[in-house]
Coordinates of C-alpha atoms in Angstrom, one line a residue:
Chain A
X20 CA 108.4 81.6 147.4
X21 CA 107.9 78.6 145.6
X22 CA 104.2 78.6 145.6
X23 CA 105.0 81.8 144.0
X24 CA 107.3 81.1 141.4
X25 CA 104.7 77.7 140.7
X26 CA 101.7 80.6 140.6
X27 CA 104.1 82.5 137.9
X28 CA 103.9 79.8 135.5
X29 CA 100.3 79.1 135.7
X30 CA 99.8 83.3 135.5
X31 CA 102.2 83.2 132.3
X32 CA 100.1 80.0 131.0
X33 CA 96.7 81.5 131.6
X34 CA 97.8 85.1 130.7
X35 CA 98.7 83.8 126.9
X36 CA 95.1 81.8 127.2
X37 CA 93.3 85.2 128.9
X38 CA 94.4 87.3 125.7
X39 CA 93.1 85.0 123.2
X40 CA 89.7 84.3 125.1
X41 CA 89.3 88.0 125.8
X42 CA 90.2 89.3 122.4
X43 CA 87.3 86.6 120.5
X44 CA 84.9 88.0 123.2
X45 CA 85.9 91.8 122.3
X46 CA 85.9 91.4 118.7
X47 CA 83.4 88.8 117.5
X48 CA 81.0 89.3 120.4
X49 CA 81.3 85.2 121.6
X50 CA 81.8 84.5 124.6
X51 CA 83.6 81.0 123.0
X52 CA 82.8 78.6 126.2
X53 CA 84.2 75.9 124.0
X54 CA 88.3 77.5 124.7
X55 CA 88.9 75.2 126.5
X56 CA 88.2 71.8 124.9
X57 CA 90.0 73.4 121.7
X58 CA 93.0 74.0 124.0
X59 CA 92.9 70.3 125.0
X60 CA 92.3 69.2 121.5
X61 CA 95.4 71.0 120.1
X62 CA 97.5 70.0 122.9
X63 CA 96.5 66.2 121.8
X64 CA 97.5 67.2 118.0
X65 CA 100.8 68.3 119.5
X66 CA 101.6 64.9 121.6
X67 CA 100.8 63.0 119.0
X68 CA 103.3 64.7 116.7
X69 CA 105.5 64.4 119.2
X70 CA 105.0 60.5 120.1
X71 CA 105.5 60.3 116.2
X72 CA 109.1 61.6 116.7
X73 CA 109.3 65.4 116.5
X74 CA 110.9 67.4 119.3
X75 CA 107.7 68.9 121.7
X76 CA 109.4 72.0 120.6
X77 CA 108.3 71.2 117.2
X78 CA 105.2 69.8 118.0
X79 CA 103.7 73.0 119.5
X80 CA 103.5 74.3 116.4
X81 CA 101.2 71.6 115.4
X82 CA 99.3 72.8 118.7
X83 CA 99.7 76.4 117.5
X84 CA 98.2 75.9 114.0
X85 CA 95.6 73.4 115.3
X86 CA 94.0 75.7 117.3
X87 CA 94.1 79.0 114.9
X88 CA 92.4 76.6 112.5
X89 CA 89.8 74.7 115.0
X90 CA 88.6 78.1 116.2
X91 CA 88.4 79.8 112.8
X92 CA 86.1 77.6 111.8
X93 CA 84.0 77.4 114.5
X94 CA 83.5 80.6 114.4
X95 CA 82.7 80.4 109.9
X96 CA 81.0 77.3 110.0
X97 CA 79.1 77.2 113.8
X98 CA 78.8 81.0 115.7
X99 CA 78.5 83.0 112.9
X100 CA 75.7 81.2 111.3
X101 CA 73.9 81.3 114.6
X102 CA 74.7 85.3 115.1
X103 CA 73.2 86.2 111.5
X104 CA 69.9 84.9 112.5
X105 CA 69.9 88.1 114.8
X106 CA 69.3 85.4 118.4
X107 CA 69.5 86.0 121.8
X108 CA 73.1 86.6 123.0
X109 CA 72.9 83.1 125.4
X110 CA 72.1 81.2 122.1
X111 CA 75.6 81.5 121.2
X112 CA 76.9 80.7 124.1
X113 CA 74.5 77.6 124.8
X114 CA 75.9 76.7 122.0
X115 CA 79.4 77.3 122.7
X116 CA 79.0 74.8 125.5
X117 CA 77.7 72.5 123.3
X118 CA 80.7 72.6 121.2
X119 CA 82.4 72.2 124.5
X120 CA 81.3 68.9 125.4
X121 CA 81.4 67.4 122.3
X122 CA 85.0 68.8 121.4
X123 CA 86.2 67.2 124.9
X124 CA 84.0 64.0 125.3
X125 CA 84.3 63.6 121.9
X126 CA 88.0 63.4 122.1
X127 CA 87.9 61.0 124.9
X128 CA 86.0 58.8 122.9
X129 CA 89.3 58.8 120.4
X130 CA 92.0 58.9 122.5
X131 CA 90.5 57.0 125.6
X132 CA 90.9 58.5 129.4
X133 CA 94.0 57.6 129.8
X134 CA 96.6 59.7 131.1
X135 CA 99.5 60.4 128.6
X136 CA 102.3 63.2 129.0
X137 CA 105.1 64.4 126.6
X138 CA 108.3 63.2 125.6
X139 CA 110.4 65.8 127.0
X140 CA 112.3 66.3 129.9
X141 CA 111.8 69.2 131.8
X142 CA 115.3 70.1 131.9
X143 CA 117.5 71.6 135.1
X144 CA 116.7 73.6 137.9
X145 CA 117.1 77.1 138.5
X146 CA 116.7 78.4 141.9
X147 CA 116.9 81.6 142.4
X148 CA 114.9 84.1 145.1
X149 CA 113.5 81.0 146.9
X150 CA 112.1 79.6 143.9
X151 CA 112.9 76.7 142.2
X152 CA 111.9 76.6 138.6
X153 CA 112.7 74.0 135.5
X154 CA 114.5 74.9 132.5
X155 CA 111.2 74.1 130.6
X156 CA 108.8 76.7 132.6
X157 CA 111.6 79.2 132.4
X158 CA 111.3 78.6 128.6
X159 CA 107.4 79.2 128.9
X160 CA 107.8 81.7 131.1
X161 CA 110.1 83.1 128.0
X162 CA 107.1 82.0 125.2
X163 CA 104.8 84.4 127.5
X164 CA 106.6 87.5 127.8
X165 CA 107.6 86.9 123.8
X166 CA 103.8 86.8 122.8
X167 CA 102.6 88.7 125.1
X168 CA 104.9 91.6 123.6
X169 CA 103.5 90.7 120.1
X170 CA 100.1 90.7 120.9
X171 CA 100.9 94.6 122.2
X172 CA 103.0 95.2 119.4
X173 CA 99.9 94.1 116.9
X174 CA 97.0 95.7 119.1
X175 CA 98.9 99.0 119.3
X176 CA 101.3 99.2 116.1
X177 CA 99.8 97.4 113.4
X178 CA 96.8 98.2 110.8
X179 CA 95.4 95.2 111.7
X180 CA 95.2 95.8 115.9
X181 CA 94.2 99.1 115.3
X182 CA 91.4 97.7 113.3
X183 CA 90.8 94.9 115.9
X184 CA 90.0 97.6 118.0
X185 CA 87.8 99.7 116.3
X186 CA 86.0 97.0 115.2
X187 CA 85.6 95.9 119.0
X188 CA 84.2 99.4 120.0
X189 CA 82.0 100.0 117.3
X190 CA 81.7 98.1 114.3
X191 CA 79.3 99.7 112.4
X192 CA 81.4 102.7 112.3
X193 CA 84.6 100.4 111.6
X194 CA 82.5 99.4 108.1
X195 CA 81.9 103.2 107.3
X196 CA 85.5 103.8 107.8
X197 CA 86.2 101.2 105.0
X198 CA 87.1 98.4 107.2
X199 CA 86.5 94.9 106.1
X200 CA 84.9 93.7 109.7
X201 CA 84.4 90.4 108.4
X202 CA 87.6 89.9 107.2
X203 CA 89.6 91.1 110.9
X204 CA 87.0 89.0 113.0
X205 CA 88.1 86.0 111.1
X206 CA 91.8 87.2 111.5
X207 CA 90.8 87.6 115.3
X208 CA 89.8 84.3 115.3
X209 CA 93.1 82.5 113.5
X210 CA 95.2 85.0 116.2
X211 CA 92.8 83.7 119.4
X212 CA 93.0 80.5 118.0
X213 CA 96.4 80.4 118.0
X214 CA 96.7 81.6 121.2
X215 CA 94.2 79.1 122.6
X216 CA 96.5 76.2 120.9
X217 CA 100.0 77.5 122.3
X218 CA 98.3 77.9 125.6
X219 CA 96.9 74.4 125.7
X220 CA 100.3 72.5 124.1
X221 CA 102.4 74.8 127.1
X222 CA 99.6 74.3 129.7
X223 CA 99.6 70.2 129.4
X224 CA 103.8 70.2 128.5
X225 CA 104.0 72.1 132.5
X226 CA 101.3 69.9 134.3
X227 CA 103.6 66.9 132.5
X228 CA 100.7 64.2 132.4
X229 CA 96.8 64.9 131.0
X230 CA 94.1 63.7 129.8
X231 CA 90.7 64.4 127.3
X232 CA 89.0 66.1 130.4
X233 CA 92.1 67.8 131.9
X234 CA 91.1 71.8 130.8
X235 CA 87.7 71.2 131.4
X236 CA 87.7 73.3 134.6
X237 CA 90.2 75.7 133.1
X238 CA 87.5 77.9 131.6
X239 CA 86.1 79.1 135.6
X240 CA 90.3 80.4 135.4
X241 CA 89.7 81.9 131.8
X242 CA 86.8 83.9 133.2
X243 CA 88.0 84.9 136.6
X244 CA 90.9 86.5 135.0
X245 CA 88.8 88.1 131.8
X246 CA 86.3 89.4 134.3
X247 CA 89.1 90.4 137.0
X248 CA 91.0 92.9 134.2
X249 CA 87.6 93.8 132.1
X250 CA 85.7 91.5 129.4
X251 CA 87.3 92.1 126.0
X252 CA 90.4 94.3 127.0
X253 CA 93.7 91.9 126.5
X254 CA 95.6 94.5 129.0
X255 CA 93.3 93.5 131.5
X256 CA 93.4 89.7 130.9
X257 CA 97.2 89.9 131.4
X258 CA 96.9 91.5 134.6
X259 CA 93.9 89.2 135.6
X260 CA 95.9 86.3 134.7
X261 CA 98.8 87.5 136.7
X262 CA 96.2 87.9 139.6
X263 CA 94.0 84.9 139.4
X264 CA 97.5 82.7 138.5
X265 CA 99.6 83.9 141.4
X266 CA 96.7 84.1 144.0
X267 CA 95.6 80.4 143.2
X268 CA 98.9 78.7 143.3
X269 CA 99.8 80.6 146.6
X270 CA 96.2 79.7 148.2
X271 CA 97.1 76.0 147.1
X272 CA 99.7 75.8 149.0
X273 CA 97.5 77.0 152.3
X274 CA 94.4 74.7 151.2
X275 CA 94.2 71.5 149.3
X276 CA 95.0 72.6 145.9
X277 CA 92.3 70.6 144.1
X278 CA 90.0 73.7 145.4
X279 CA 92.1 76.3 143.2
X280 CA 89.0 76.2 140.6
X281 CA 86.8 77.3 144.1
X282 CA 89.2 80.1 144.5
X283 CA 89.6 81.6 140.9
X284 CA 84.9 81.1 141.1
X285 CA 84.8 83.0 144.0
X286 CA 86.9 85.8 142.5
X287 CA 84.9 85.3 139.4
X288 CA 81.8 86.2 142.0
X289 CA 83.6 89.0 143.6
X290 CA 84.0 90.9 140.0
X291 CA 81.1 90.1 139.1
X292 CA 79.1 91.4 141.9
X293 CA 80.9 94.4 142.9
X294 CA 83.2 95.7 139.4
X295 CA 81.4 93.8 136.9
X296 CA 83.1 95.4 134.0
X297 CA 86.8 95.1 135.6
X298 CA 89.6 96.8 137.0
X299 CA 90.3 98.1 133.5
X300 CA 86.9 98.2 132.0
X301 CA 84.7 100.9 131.9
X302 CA 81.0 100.8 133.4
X303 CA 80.3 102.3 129.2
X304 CA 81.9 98.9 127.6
X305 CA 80.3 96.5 130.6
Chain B
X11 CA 102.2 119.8 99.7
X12 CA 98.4 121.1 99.9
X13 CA 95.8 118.3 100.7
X14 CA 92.2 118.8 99.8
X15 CA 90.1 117.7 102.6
X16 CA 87.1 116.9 100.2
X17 CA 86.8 116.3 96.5
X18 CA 84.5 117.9 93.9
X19 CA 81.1 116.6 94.9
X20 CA 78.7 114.0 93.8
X21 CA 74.9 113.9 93.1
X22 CA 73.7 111.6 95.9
X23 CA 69.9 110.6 94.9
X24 CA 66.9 108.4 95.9
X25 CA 63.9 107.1 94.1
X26 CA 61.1 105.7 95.3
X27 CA 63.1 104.6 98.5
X28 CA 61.8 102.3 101.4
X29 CA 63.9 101.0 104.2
X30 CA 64.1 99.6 107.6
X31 CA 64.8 96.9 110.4
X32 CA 64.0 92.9 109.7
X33 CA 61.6 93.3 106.9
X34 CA 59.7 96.7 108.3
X35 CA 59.7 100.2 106.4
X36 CA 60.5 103.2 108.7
X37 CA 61.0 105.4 105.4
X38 CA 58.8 105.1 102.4
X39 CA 58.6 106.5 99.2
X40 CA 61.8 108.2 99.4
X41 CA 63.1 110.8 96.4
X42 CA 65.7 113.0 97.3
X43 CA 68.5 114.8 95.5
X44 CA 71.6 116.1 97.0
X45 CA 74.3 118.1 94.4
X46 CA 77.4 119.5 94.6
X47 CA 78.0 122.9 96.1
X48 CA 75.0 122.5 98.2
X49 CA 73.8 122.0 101.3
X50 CA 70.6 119.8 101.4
X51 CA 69.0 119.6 104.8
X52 CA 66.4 117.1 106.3
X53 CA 64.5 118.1 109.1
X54 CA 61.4 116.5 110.7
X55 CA 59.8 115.6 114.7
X56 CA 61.8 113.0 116.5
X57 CA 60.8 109.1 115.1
X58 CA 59.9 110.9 111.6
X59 CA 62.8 108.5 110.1
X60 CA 65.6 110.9 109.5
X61 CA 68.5 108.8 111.1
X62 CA 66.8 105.4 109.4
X63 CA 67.0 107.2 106.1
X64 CA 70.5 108.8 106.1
X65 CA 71.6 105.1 107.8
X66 CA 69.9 103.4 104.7
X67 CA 72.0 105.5 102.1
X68 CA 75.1 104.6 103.8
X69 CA 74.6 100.5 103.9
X70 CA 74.1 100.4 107.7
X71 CA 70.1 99.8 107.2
X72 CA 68.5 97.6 104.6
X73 CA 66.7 98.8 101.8
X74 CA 63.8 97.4 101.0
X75 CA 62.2 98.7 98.0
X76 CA 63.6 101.4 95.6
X77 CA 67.3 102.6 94.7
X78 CA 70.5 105.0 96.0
X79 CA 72.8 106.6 93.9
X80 CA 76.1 108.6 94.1
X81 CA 77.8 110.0 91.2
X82 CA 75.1 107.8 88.9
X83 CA 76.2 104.3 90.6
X84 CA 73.9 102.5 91.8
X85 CA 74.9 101.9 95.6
X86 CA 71.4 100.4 96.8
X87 CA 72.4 98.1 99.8
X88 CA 76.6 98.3 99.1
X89 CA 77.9 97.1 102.2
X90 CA 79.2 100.6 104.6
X91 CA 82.7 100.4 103.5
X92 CA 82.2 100.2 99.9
X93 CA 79.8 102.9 100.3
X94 CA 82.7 104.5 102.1
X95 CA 85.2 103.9 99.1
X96 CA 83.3 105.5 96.7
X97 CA 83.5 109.0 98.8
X98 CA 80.7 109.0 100.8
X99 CA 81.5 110.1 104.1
X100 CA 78.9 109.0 107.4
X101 CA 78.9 111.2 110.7
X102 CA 75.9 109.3 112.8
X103 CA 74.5 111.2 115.7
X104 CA 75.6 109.1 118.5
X105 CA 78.7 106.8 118.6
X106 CA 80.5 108.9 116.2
X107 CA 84.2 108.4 117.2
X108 CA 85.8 104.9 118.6
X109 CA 86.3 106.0 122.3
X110 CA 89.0 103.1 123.4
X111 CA 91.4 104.8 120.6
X112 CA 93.1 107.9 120.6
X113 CA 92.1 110.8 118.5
X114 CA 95.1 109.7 116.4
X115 CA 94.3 106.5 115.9
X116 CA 91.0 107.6 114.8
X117 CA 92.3 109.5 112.4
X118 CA 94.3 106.8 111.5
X119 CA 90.9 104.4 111.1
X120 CA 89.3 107.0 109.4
X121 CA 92.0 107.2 107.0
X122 CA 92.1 102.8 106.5
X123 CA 91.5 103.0 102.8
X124 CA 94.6 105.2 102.2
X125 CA 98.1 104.0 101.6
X126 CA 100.7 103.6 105.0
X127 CA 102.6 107.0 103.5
X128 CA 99.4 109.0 102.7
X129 CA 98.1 108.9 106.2
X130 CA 100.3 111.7 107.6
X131 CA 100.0 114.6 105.4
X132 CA 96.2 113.7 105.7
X133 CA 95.6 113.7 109.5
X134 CA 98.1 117.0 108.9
X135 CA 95.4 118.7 106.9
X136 CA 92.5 117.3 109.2
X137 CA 94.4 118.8 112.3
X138 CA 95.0 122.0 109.9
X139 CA 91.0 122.6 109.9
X140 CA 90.6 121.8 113.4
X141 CA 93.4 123.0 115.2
X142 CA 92.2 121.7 118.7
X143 CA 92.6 118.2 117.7
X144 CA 96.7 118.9 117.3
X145 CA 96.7 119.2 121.3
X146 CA 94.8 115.8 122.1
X147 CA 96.0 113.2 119.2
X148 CA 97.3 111.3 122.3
X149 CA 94.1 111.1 124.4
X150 CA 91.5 108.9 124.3
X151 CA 88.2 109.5 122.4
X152 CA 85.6 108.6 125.2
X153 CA 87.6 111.5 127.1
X154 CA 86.7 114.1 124.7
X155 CA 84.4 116.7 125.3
X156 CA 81.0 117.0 123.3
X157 CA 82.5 119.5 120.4
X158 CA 86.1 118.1 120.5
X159 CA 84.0 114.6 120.2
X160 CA 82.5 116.0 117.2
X161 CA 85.7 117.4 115.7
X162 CA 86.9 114.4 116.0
X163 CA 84.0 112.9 114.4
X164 CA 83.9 115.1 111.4
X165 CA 88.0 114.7 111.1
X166 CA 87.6 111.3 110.8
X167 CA 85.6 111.2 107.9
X168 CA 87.6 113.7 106.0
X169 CA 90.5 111.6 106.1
X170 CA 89.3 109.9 103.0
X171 CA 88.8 113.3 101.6
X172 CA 84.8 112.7 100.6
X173 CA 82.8 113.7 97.9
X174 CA 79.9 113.3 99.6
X175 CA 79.0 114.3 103.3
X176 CA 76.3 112.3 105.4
X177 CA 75.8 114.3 108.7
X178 CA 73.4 112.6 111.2
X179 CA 72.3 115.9 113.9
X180 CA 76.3 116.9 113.9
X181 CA 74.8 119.6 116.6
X182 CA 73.2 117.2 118.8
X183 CA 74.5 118.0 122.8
X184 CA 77.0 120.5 121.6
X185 CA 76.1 124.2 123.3
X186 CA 74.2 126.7 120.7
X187 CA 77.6 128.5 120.3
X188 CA 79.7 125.4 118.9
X189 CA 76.8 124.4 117.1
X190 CA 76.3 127.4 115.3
X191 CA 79.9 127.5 114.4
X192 CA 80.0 123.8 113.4
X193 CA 77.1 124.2 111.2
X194 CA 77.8 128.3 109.4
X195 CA 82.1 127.5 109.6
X196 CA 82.4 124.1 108.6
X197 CA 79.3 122.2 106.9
X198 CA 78.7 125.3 105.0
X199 CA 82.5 125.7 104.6
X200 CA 82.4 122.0 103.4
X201 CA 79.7 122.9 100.4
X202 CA 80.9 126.1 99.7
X203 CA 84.4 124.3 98.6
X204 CA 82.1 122.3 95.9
X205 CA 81.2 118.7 98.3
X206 CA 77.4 117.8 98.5
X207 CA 76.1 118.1 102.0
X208 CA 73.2 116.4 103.1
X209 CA 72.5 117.2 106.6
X210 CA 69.7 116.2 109.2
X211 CA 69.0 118.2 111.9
X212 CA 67.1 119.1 115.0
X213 CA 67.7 122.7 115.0
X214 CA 65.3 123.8 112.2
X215 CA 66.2 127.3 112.0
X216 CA 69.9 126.9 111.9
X217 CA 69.4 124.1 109.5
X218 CA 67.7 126.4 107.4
X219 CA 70.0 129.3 108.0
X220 CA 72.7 127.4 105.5
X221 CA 70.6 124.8 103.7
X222 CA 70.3 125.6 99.8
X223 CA 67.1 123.1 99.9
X224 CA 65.4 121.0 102.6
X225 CA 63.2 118.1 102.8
X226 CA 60.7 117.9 105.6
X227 CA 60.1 114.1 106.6
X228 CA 56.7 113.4 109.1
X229 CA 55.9 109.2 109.6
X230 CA 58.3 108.1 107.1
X231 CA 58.1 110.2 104.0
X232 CA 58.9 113.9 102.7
X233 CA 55.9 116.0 103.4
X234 CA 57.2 119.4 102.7
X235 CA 60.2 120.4 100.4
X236 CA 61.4 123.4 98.9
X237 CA 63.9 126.2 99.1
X238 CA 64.5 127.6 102.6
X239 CA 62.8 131.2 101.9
X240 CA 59.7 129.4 100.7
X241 CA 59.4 126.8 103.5
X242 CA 60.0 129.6 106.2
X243 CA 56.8 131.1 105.0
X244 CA 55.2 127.9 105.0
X245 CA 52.1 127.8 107.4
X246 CA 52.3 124.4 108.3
X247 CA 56.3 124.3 108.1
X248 CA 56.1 127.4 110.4
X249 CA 53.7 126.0 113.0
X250 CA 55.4 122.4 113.2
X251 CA 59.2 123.5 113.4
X252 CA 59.7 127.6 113.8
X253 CA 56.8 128.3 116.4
X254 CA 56.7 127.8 120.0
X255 CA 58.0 124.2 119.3
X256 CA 60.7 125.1 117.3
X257 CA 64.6 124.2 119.6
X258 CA 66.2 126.8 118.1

């Protein structure tokens, strides 16, 4: 039980990254390799706040901002200059990796390799049902369900979601309903963005110590759950996170954990190979 | 409180008009007129340009040379939705509805440009005209059938209650029953209550049947064009679209 209450966490963690990943893939069309060295990079803005003496409460909204602003312009100022000139698809995302490596490496080369972790405790332990679980992943636990909710409530509520969705199934017809698409795929990317920042600032605040290169690997979990619930529909990527989060941290307690990137590929190939557009996709939107 | 679902019309008009995809004509030489009141049909053999053409009025395809107007503004190369804010509704011929949403929140899409507190008495008076949508505002586009698919279609773009009415093949896939009714009951209906209609269709005959003029495009430009008595007598109008060849 308490491989599964460790796999809840990381499913809560990686189900507020998922959403963000899958909804810039639904709605701008990038497939934004670079997620997760803007997760690492606003979960660096956050330490550092917090070294400077805010709580890492506080901080994480430095984390939060940083990443809704990192990923908005990337997508003005790098991916959308490279979609206008009408290339092939894998352009972007060659490029996305680019911006990958140079966001993360680039970091290192500021910050160093060292290890560093926040100044917060992680508060007292629960146990209940078996598992053991600290005040601070019950409170990101908390952040999930929270967001998650919001995210919902906004998709299915709000002018905007309905827009964001529209625009994701057909965006021509979005303009000719008088929607400004260019205006709600830079919205989508401040929202993702965000995302991406709260889940890298809560990500490195549960591992307790990280470094430049600690979510490099992160991405083969961002696309195991994405591909597991169906590219570019955030219901799925909650329930693929949920999947891929539980089923790695429960494996890891059977195999040596450093494999749990193996585990969440060869899921990743599974999909891929035999439901390619997901459990909630639909062969039309694959 | 009565809603209109369209508003008095507006000349829509062309001159000289060339557009198409990454520097390319597909349509050249383009002058056509559409007016209030009437139905103006475009017909022509598949690849002639009629979807290009209708696309470039509408500011989903460049154009390249000449100019659009609608009401006397110039709208040449207006991006879609400001096309679609000064009343020009677009029905295109395939991926007409958003299939993920439900028919209400298409409705609701179709309606963007209208205040929170004027969307309901609008989708009221859409639902009004086609009744069937009332039983399936909670089910998903893609689920729809062909004719409640182009309802739906045809719905949405009234929600912004348009002067003008773009209508890519509305009768493509539906049975000749439905199609016949969507074309006589409501795109007639739709001119007959004073909005311009400008209409390309496959069906020739039933195009013709309530089209007050019609423009015959072959390899990009109009070829033939006239009342629909005079075409339908027409050698060459006859022997490309009414003969043996003709679908309908």
């Amino acid at each position: 039980m308490s491989s599964f209450g460790f796999g809840l966490i990381t499913a809560a963690v990686l189900a507020i990254a998922t959403v963000g990943f899958t909804m810039q893939f639904a709605v701008t069309n990038v497939l934004n390799l670079a997620y997760g060295s803007v997760m690492i990079n606003s979960a660096f803005v956050s330490y550092y706040l917090n070294v400077h003496g805010m709580t890492a409460w506080a901080s994480l909204v430095g984390g939060v901002v940083t990443g809704a602003v990192v990923s908005w312009a990337l997508n003005r100022f790098i991916f959308t200059p490279f979609q206008r000139r009408s290339l092939a698809p894998i352009t972007v995302v060659i490029v996305a990796l680019g911006v990958d490596l140079v966001g993360t490496f680039g970091l290192q080369a500021i910050v160093g390799g060292n290890y560093v972790s926040f100044h917060q405790s992680p508060g007292r332990e629960f146990h209940f049902l078996g598992m053991i679980l600290s005040g601070l992943q019950l409170v990101i636990l908390a952040i999930c369900v929270v967001v998650l909710g919001l995210v919902h409530w906004v998709l299915k509520y709000t002018r905007l979601g309905k827009a964001m969705r529209a625009t994701s199934a057909n965006p021509n017809l979005a303009r000719n309903s008088g929607v400004k698409v260019q205006r709600v795929i830079s919205t989508t990317w401040l929202i993702s963005g965000a995302l991406c920042g709260l889940a890298g600032t809560v990500l490195t605040m549960n591992t307790g110590v990280f470094e430049a290169t600690s979510a490099q690997l992160y991405i083969v979990l961002l696309l195991a759950a994405m591909f597991l619930g169906g590219p570019g529909e955030p219901y799925g990527a909650m329930f693929g996170a949920l999947t891929i989060g539980l089923a790695t941290e429960i494996s890891a307690a059977y195999i040596n954990p450093q494999y749990k990137e193996v585990f969440a590929f060869l899921a990743l190939l599974g999909m891929l190979t035999f439901r390619p557009y997901g459990i909630f996709g639909s062969e039309k939107t694959n | 409180m009565s809603v209109e679902l369209t508003q008095p019309g507006l000349v829509l008009s062309t001159t000289a008009l060339a557009a198409g995809y990454e520097g390319r004509a597909i349509v050249s030489d383009i002058s056509i007129e559409a007016t209030p009141g009437k139905v103006v049909s475009i017909v022509g053999p598949n690849g002639s340009g009629k979807s290009t053409l209708l696309k470039s009025l509408v500011g989903v395809v460049r154009v390249l040379d000449g100019s659009v107007t609608v009401g006397g503004n110039d709208v040449t190369n207006l991006p879609p939705e400001e096309v679609a804010k000064l009343g020009v509704g677009y029905v295109p011929q395939i991926d007409d509805v958003f299939p993920p949403l439900s028919v209400k929140e298409n409705l609701e899409i179709g309606g963007y440009l209208l205040s929170r507190s004027e969307i309901p008495d609008r989708i009221a008076a859409v639902v009004d005209r086609f009744p069937r949508l009332k039983e399936m505002m909670h089910r998903k586009a893609g689920k729809l059938s062909g004719g409640e698919r182009k309802m739906l279609a045809m719905g949405r773009v009234l929600m912004l209650s348009p002067s003008v009415l773009v209508l890519d093949e509305p009768t493509a896939n539906l049975a000749p029953m439905i199609a016949t009714q969507l074309l006589e009951e409501f795109v007639r209906g739709f001119a007959d209550h004073g909005s311009t209609v400008l209409l390309v269709e496959q069906r020739a005959k039933s195009a013709l049947r309530i089209s007050n003029w019609t423009y015959v495009l072959g390899g990009g430009r109009v070829v033939l064009q006239g009342p629909p008595e005079d075409l339908q007598e027409n050698p060459a109008f006859i022997e490309s679209f009414l003969g043996g060849g003709a679908r309908h």
